[in-house]
Coordinates of C-alpha atoms and ligand atoms in Angstrom, one line a residue:
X1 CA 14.4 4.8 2.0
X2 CA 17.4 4.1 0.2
X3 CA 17.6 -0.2 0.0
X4 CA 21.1 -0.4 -1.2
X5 CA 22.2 0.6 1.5
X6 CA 21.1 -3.2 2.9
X7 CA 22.2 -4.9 -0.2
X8 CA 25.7 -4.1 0.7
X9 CA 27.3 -6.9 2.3
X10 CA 27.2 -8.9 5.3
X11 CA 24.5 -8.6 8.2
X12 CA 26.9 -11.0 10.7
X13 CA 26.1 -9.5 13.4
X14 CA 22.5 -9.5 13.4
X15 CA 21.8 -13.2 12.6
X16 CA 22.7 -14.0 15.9
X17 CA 21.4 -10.8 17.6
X18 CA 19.5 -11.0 20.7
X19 CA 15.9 -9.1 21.2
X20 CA 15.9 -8.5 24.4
X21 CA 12.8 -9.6 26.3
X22 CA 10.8 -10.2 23.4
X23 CA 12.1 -11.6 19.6
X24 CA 13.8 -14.8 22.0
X25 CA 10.9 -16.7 23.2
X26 CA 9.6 -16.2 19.6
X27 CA 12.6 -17.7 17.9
X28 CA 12.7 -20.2 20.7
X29 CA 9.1 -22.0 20.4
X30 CA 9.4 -21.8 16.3
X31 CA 8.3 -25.5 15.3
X32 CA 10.6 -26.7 12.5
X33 CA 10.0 -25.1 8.9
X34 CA 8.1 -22.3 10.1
X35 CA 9.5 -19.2 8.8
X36 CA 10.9 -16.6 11.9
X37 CA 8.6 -13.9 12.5
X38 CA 5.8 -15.4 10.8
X39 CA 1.9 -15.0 12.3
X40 CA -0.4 -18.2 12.3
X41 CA -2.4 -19.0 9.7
X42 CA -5.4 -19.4 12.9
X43 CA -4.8 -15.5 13.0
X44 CA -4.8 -14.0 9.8
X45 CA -8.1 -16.1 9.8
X46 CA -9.5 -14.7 12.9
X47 CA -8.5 -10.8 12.4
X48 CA -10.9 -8.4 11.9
X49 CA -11.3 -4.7 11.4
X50 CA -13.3 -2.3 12.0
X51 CA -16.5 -0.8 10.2
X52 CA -15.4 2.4 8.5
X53 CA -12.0 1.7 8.7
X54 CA -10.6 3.0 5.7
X55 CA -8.0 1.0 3.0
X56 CA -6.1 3.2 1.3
X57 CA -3.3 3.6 -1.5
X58 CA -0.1 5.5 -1.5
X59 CA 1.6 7.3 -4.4
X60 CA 4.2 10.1 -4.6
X61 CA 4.3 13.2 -7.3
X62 CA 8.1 12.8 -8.4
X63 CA 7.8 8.9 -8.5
X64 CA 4.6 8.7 -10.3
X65 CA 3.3 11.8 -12.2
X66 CA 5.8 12.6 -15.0
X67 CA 5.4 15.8 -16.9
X68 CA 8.5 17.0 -15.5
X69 CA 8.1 20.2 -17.0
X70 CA 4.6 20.8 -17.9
X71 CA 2.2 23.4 -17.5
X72 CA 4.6 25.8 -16.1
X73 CA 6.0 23.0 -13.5
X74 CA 9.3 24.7 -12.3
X75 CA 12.6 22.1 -11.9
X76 CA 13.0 19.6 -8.2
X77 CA 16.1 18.8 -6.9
X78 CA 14.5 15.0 -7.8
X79 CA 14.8 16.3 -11.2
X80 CA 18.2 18.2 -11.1
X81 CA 19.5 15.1 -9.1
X82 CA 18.1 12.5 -11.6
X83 CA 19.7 14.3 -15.1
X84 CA 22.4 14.1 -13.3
X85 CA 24.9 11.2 -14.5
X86 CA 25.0 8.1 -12.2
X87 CA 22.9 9.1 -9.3
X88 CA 19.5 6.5 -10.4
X89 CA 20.4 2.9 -11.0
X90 CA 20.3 2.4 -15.2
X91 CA 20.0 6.0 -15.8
X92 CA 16.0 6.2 -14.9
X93 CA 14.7 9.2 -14.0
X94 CA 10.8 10.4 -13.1
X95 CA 10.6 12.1 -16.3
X96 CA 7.9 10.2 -17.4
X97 CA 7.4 7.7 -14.3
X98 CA 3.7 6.7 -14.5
X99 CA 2.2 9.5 -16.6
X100 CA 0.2 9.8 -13.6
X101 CA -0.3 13.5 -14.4
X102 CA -2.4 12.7 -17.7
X103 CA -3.2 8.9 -16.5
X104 CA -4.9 9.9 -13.0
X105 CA -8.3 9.1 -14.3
X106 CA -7.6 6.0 -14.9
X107 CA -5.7 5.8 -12.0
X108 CA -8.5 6.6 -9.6
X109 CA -11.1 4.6 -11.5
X110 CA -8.8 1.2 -10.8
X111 CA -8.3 2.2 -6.9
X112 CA -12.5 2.5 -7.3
X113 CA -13.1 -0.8 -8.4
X114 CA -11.0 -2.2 -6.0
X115 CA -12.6 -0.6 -3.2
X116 CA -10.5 2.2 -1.8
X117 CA -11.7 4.3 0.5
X118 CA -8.5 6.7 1.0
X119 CA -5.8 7.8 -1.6
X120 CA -2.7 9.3 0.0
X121 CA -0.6 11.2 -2.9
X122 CA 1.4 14.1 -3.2
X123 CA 1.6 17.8 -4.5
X124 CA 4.8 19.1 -6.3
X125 CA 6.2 22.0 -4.9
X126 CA 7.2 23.1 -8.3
X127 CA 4.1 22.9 -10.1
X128 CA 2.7 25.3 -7.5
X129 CA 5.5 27.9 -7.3
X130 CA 7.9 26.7 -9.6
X131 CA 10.6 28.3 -7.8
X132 CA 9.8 28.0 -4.4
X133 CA 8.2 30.9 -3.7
X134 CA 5.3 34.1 -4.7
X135 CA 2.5 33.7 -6.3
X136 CA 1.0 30.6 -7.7
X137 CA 1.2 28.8 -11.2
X138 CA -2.9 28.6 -11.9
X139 CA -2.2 25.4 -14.2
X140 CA -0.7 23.6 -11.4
X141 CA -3.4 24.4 -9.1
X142 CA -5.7 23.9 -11.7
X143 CA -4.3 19.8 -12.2
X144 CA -4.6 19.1 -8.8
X145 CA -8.1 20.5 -8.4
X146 CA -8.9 18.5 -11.2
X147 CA -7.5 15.4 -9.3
X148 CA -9.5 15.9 -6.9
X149 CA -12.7 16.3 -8.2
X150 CA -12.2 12.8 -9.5
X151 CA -10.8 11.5 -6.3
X152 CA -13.9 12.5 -4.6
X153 CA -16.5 11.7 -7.2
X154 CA -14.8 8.1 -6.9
X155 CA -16.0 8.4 -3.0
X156 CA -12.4 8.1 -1.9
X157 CA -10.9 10.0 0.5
X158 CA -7.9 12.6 -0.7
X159 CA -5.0 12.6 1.6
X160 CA -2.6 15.1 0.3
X161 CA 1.1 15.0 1.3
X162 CA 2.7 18.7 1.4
X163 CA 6.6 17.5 0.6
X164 CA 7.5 14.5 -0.5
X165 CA 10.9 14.9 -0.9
X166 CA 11.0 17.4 -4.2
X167 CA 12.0 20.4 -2.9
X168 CA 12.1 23.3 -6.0
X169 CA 15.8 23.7 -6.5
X170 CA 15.0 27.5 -6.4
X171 CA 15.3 26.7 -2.8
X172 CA 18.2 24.4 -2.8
X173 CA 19.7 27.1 -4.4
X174 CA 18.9 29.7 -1.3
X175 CA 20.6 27.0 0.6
X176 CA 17.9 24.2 0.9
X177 CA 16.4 23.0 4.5
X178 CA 19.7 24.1 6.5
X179 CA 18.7 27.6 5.8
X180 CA 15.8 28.5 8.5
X181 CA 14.0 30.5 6.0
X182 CA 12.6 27.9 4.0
X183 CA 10.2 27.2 7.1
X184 CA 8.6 30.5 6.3
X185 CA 8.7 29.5 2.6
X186 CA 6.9 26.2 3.7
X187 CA 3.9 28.1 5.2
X188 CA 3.0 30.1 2.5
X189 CA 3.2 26.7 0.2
X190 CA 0.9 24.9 2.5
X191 CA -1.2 28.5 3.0
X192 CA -2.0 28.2 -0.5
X193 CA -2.7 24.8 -1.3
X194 CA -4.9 25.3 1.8
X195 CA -6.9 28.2 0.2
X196 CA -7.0 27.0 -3.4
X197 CA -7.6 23.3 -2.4
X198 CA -9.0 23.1 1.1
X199 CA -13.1 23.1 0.3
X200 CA -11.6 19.7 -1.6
X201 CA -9.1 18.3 0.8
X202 CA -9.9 18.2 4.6
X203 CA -6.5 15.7 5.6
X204 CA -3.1 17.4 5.6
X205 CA 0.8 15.7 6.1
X206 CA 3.2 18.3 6.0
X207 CA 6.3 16.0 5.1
X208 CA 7.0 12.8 4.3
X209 CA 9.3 11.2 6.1
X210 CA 11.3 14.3 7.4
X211 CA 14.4 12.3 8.9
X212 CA 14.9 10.3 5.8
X213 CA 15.3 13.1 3.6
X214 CA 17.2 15.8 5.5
X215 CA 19.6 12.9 6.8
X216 CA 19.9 11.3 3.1
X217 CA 20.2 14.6 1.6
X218 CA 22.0 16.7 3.7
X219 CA 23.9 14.2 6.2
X220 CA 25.2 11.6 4.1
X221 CA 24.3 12.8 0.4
X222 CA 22.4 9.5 -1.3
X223 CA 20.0 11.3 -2.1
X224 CA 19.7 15.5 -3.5
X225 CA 20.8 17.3 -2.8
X226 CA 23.7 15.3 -2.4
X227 CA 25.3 17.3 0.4
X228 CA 27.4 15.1 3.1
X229 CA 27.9 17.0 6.2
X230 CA 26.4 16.2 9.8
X231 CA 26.3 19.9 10.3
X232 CA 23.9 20.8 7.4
X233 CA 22.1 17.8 8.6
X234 CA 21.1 19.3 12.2
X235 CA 20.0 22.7 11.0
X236 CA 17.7 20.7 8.2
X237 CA 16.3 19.0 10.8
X238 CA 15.1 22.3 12.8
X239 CA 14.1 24.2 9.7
X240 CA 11.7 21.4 9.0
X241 CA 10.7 20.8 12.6
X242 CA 10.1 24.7 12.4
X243 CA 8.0 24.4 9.2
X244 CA 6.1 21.5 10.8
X245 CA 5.1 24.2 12.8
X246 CA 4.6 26.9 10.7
X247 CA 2.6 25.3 8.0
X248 CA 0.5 24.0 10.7
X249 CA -0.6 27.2 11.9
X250 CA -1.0 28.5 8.0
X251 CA -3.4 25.8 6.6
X252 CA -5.3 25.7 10.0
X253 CA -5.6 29.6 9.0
X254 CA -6.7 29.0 5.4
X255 CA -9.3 26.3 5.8
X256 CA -11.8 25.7 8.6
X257 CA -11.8 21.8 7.6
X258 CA -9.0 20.9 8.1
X259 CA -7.1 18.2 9.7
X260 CA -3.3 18.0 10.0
X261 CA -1.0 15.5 10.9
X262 CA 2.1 14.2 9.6
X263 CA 3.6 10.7 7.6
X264 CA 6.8 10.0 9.1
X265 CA 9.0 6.8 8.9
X266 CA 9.0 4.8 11.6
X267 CA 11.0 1.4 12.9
X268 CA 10.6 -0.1 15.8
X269 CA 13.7 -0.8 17.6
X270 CA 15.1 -3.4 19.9
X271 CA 18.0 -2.9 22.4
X272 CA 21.0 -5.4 20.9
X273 CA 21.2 -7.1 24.7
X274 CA 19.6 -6.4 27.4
X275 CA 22.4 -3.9 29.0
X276 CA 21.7 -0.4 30.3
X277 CA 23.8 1.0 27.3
X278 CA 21.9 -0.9 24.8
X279 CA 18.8 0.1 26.3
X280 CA 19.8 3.8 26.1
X281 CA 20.7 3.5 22.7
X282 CA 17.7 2.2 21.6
X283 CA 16.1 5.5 23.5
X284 CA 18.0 7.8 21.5
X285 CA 17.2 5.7 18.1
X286 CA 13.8 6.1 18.9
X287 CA 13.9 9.4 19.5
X288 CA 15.9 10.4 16.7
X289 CA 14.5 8.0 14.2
X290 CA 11.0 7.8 15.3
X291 CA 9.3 10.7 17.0
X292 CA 12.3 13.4 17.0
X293 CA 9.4 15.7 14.9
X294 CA 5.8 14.2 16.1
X295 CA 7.2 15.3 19.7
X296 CA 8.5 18.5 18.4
X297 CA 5.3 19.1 17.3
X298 CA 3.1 18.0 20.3
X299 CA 5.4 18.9 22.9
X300 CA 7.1 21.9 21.8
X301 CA 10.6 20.0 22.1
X302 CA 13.1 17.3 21.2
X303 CA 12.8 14.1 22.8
X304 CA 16.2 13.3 24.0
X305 CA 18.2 12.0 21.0
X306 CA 21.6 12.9 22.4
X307 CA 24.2 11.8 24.2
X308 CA 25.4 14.5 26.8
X309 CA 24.4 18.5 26.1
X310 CA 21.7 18.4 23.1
X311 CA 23.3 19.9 19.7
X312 CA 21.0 22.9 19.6
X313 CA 23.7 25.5 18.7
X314 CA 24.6 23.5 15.9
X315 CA 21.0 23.3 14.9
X316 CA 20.5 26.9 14.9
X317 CA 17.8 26.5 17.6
X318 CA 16.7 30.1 19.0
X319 CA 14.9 31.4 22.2
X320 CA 11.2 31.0 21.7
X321 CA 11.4 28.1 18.6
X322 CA 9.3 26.2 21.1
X323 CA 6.7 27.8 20.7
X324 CA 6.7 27.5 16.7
X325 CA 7.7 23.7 16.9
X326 CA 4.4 23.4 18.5
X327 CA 1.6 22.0 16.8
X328 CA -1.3 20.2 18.2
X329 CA -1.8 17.5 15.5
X330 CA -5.3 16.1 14.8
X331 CA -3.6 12.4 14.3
X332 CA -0.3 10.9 14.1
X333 CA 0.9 9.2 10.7
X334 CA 3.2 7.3 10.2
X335 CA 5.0 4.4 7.6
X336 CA 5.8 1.0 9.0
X337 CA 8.3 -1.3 6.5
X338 CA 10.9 -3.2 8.8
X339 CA 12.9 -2.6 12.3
X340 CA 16.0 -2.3 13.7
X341 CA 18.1 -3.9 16.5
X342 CA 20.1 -1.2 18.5
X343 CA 23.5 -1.0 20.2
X344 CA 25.8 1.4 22.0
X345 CA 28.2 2.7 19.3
X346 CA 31.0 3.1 22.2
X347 CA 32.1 6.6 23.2
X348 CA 34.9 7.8 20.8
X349 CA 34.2 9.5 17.4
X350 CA 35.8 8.6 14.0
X351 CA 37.8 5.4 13.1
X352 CA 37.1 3.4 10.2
X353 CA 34.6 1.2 11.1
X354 CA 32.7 0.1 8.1
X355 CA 29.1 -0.8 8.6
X356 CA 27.8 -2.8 5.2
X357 CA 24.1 -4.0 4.7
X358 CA 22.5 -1.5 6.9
X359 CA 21.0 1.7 7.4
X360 CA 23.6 3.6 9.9
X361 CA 21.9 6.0 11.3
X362 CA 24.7 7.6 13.4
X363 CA 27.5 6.6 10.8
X364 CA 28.2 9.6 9.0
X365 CA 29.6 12.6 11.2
X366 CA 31.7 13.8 8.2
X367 CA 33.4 13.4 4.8
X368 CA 35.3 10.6 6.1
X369 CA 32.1 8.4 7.8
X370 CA 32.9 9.2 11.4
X371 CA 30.4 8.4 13.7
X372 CA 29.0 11.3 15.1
X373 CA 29.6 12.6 18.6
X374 CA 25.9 13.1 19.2
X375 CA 23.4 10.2 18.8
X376 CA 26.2 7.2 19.1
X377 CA 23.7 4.6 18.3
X378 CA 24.5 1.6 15.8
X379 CA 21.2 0.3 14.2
X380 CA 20.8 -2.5 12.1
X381 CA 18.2 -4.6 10.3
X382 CA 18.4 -8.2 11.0
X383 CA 18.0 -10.5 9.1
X384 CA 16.1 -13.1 11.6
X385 CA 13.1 -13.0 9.0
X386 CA 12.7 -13.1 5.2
X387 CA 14.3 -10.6 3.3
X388 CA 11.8 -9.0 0.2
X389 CA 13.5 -8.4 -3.1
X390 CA 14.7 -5.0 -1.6
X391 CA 16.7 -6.4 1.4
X392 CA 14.1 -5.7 4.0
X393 CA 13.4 -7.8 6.5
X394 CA 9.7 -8.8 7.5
X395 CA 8.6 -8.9 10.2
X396 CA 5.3 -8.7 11.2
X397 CA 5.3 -8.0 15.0
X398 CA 7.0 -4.7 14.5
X399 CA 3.8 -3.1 13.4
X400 CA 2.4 -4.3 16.3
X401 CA 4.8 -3.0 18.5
X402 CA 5.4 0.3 17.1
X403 CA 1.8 0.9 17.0
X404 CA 1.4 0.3 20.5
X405 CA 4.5 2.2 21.5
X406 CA 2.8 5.4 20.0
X407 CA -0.3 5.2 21.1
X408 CA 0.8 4.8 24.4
X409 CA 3.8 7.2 24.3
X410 CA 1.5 10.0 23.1
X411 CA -1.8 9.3 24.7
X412 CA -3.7 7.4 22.6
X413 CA -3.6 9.5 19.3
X414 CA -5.8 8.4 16.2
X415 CA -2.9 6.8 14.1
X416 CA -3.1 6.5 10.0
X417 CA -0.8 4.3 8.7
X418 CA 0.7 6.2 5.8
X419 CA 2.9 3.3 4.1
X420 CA 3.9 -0.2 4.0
X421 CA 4.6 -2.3 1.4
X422 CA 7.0 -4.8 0.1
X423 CA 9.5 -4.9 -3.0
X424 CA 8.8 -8.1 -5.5
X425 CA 9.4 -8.3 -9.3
X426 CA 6.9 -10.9 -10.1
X427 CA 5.0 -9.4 -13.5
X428 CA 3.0 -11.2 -15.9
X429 CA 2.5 -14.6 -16.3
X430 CA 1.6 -16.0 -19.7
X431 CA 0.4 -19.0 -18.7
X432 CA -2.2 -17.8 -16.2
X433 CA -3.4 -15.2 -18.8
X434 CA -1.2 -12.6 -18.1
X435 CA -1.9 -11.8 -14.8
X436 CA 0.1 -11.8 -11.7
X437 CA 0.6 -14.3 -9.3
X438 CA 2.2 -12.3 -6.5
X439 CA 1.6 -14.4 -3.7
X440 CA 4.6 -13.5 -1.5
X441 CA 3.1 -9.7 -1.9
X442 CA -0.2 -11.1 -0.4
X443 CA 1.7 -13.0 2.6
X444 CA 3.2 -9.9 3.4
X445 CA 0.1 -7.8 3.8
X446 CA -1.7 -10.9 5.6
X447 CA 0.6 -11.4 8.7
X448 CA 1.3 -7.4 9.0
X449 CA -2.5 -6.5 8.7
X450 CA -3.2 -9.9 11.2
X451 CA -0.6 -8.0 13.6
X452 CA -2.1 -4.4 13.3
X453 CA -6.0 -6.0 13.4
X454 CA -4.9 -7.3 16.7
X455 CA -3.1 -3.5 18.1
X456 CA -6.4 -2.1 17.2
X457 CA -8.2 -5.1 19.1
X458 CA -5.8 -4.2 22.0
X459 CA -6.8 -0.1 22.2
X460 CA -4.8 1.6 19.5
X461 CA -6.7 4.1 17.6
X462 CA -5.6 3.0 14.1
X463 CA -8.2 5.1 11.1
X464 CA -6.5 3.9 7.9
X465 CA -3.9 1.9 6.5
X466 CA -2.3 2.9 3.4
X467 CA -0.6 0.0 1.0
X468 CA 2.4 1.7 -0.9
X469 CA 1.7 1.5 -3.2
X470 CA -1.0 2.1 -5.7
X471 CA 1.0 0.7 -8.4
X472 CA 5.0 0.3 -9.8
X473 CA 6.5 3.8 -9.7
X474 CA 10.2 5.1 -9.8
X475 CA 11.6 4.1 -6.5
X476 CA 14.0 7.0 -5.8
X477 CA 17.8 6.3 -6.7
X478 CA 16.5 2.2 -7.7
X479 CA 14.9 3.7 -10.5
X480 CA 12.6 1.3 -12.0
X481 CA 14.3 -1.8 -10.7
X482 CA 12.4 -2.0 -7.7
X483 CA 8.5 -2.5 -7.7
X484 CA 6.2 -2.0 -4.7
X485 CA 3.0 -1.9 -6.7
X486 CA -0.6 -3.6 -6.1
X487 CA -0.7 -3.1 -9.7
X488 CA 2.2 -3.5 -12.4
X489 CA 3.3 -0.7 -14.6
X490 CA 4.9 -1.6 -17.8
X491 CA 7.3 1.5 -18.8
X492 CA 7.1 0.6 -22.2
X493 CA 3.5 1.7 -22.5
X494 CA 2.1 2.6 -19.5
X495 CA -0.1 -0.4 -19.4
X496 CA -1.5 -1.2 -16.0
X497 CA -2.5 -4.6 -14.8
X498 CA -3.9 -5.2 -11.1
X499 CA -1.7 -7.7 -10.0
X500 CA -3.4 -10.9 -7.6
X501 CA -1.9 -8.8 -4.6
X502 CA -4.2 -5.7 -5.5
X503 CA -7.3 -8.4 -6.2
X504 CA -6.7 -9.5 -3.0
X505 CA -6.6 -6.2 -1.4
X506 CA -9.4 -5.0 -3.0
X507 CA -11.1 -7.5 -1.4
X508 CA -10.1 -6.7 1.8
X509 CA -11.3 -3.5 1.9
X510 CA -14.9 -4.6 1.0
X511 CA -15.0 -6.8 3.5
X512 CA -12.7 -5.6 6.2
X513 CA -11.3 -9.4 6.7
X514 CA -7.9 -11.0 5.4
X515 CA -9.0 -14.4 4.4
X516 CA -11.3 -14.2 1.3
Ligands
FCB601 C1 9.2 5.0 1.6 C2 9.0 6.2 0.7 C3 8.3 5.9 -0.6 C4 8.8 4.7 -1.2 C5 8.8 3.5 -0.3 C6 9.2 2.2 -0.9 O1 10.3 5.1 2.4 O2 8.2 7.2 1.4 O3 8.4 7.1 -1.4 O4 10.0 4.9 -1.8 O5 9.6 3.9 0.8

């Protein structure tokens, strides 16, 4: 996600917004001094989870391997995009990032000792085929195979993410995700990492977070490929809802063992008010924000993100592509950081309206930031609850909420939690010896954890929960000014140092309780 975008300005309209039905008996009973959104200490206390459930860690190729161009490692549009003059805050760029590439040793030893059971990362694209496409780079495959072994001699878990977000500009250069063939391109990726990798790796994700990055990239262009244009935007989002689909079907081919799924971003939303048009908006965000691919993929169509006659020209959607959107996935992944209050954006396109401090989903129909004719939602974060360094909000319910909309939406699916974390700078303290007394990182984990301990208690089949992230890494256009690590990086050397978060964490996972 791209936090500047709620650094911007004011929120107005969401201090005072109304969650209908549920946030206002909350915000009503609040005693004074306790912080909005907050779970009871009695709680955290009491949650429990389940034996075998497995604690996990999140990383990301571009943001924390380095070696940009290594061992045959083609170039990314992350690459491309970050040489490029002021796209990354301060000039950063994943050059170097973590050294991750020649680190991961290290790496996997600290998420041993801190009792880790599952370690979600991702593959490069362009280390495999450096240019998108025939036959493979042995010295990539050879890394990751390498990674691996380590991973599993550690008795953790390897959860490999297909695409996460560094497309080989070879393809960007064929036209990127608006051009259907890159589904096809897709499938042979995943085909081989399957082959090469799959007596290692039994748990697939195709993409991460596949609205993000075609809407980012190809919608409003703050992120590569830079491209602003609500057209591109629609047929990205078919070509990867197509190599969802496709990839599916290849490493399912290629490997007996394995198990697919998916990590997609997800944010609860609540309707604005508690009018019909509110609540219909808040259907489409869903639906277009939320579950627009995990239904593609278990339905073999779009849930209903549209206002009126569904896009699907524009999207380049063909006879038959229902059948290829299909994929029965073995569970459902997916990211939970903050959530969104919905409204009606009103029926007429265009104007100037100016929408500062949020993510606008629906805010970008062209050049000039029309909304578009399609979606007309509005979605905002509010700002009810704390804010982390980043300009998120917490709050903790959401998880809870989101999980059990899923699971009930889609028939009780086993659910991995493929991200959550929060942005704080805190970094070494000289007077308690250098280590890191992140306690706000801590509180964060304790009330969302108390909240998910008590969906699982409730019926929802939740496997895993992955923290993002294993440690400080380049967060996308922030560069190096954001950190969501359980343990601090310093750039300067590489130095790692778990910070009291990732203590705490470690913790956790041995003894599957929050207070400890
Ligand atoms: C998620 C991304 C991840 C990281 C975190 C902070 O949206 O998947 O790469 O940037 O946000």
């Amino acid at each position: 996600m791209d936090r500047r975008r709620f650094l911007g300005g004011s929120l107005a309209a969401a201090g005072g917004a109304v969650l209908a039905g549920r946030g206002i008996g909350e915000a009503e009973s609040l005693s004074r001094g306790q912080v909005p959104g907050a779970v009871a200490e009695a709680e955290i206390e009491g949650a429990k989870f389940p034996d075998g459930f497995l604690w996990g860690m999140a990383t990301a190729s571009y943001q924390v391997e380095g070696a940009w161009n290594e061992d045959g490692k083609g170039e990314s549009i992350w690459d491309r995009y970050a040489h490029g003059v002021g796209h990354i805050k301060g000039g950063d760029t994943g050059d170097v990032a973590c050294d991750h590439y020649h680190l991961y040793k290290q790496d996997i030893a600290l998420m041993k000792r801190l009792n880790q059971k599952s370690y979600r990362f991702s593959i490069s694209w362009a280390r495999i085929q450096p240019d998108g496409t025939g036959a493979p780079n042995q010295k990539g495959l050879d890394h990751y195979k390498r990674v691996m072994d380590a991973v599993l001699e550690a008795g953790i878990r390897p959860f490999c993410t297909l695409y996460h977000w560094d497309l080989p500009q070879g393809l960007e250069d064929r036209g990127g995700w608006p051009n259907r063939d890159l589904a096809g391109y897709f499938a042979d990726y995943a085909g081989i990492l399957a082959k090469e990798l799959g007596d290692r790796i039994t748990v697939w994700a195709a993409f991460n977070m596949p609205w993000a990055f075609t809407y980012y990239g190809y919608g409003i262009g703050i992120h590569p490929p830079g491209r602003a244009k609500f057209g591109d935007f629609l047929k990205a989002l078919h070509t990867v809802a197509l190599a969802q689909g496709e990839s599916f079907r290849a490493i399912k081919a290629a490997s007996s063992k394995a198990t697919v799924g998916s990590a997609y971003s997800m944010a609860p939303g609540y309707p604005k008010t508690g009018s019909e048009a509110d609540r219909a908006a808040t259907a489409r965000y869903h639906a277009m924000n939320n579950t627009f691919f995990l239904n593609a993929a278990l339905k073999g169509e779009y849930p209903n993100a549209f206002v009126g006659e569904p896009p699907y020209e524009q999207m380049g959607v063909r006879a038959g592509d229902g059948k290829l959107l299909r994929a029965e996935l073995d569970w459902v992944g997916f990211h939970y950081y903050t959530r969104r209050i919905i409204s009606d954006a009103g029926g007429a396109r265009g104007g100037n309206q100016q929408h500062y401090g949020t993510e606008i989903e629906s805010d970008a129909g062209d050049a000039n930031g029309g909304r578009d004719p399609y979606t007309r939602f509005h979605a905002v974060m509010p700002t009810e609850g704390p804010l982390t360094h980043a300009g998120l909000e917490i709050w903790p319910r959401g998880i809870y909420d989101l999980v059990t909309q899923i699971s009930h939406e889609y028939n009780r699916p086993i659910i991995e939690i493929t991200e959550c974390g929060c942005c704080y700078m805190d970094g070494p303290y000289e007077k308690e010896g250098g280590k890191i007394p992140d306690a706000r990182r801590t509180a964060f984990f304790k009330g969302i954890l108390a909240e998910l301990a008590r969906a699982i208690a409730d019926g929802a089949k939740v496997r895993a929960f992955h923290a993002w992230s294993l440690m400080d890494n380049f967060e996308w256009t922030d560069g190096y000014s954001q950190r969501y690590g359980l343990t601090y990086v310093d750039f300067r050397d590489e130095k790692r140092t778990v910070k009291d978060s990732g203590l705490w964490y470690g913790r956790v996972a041995a003894s599957n309780r929050l207070q400890n």
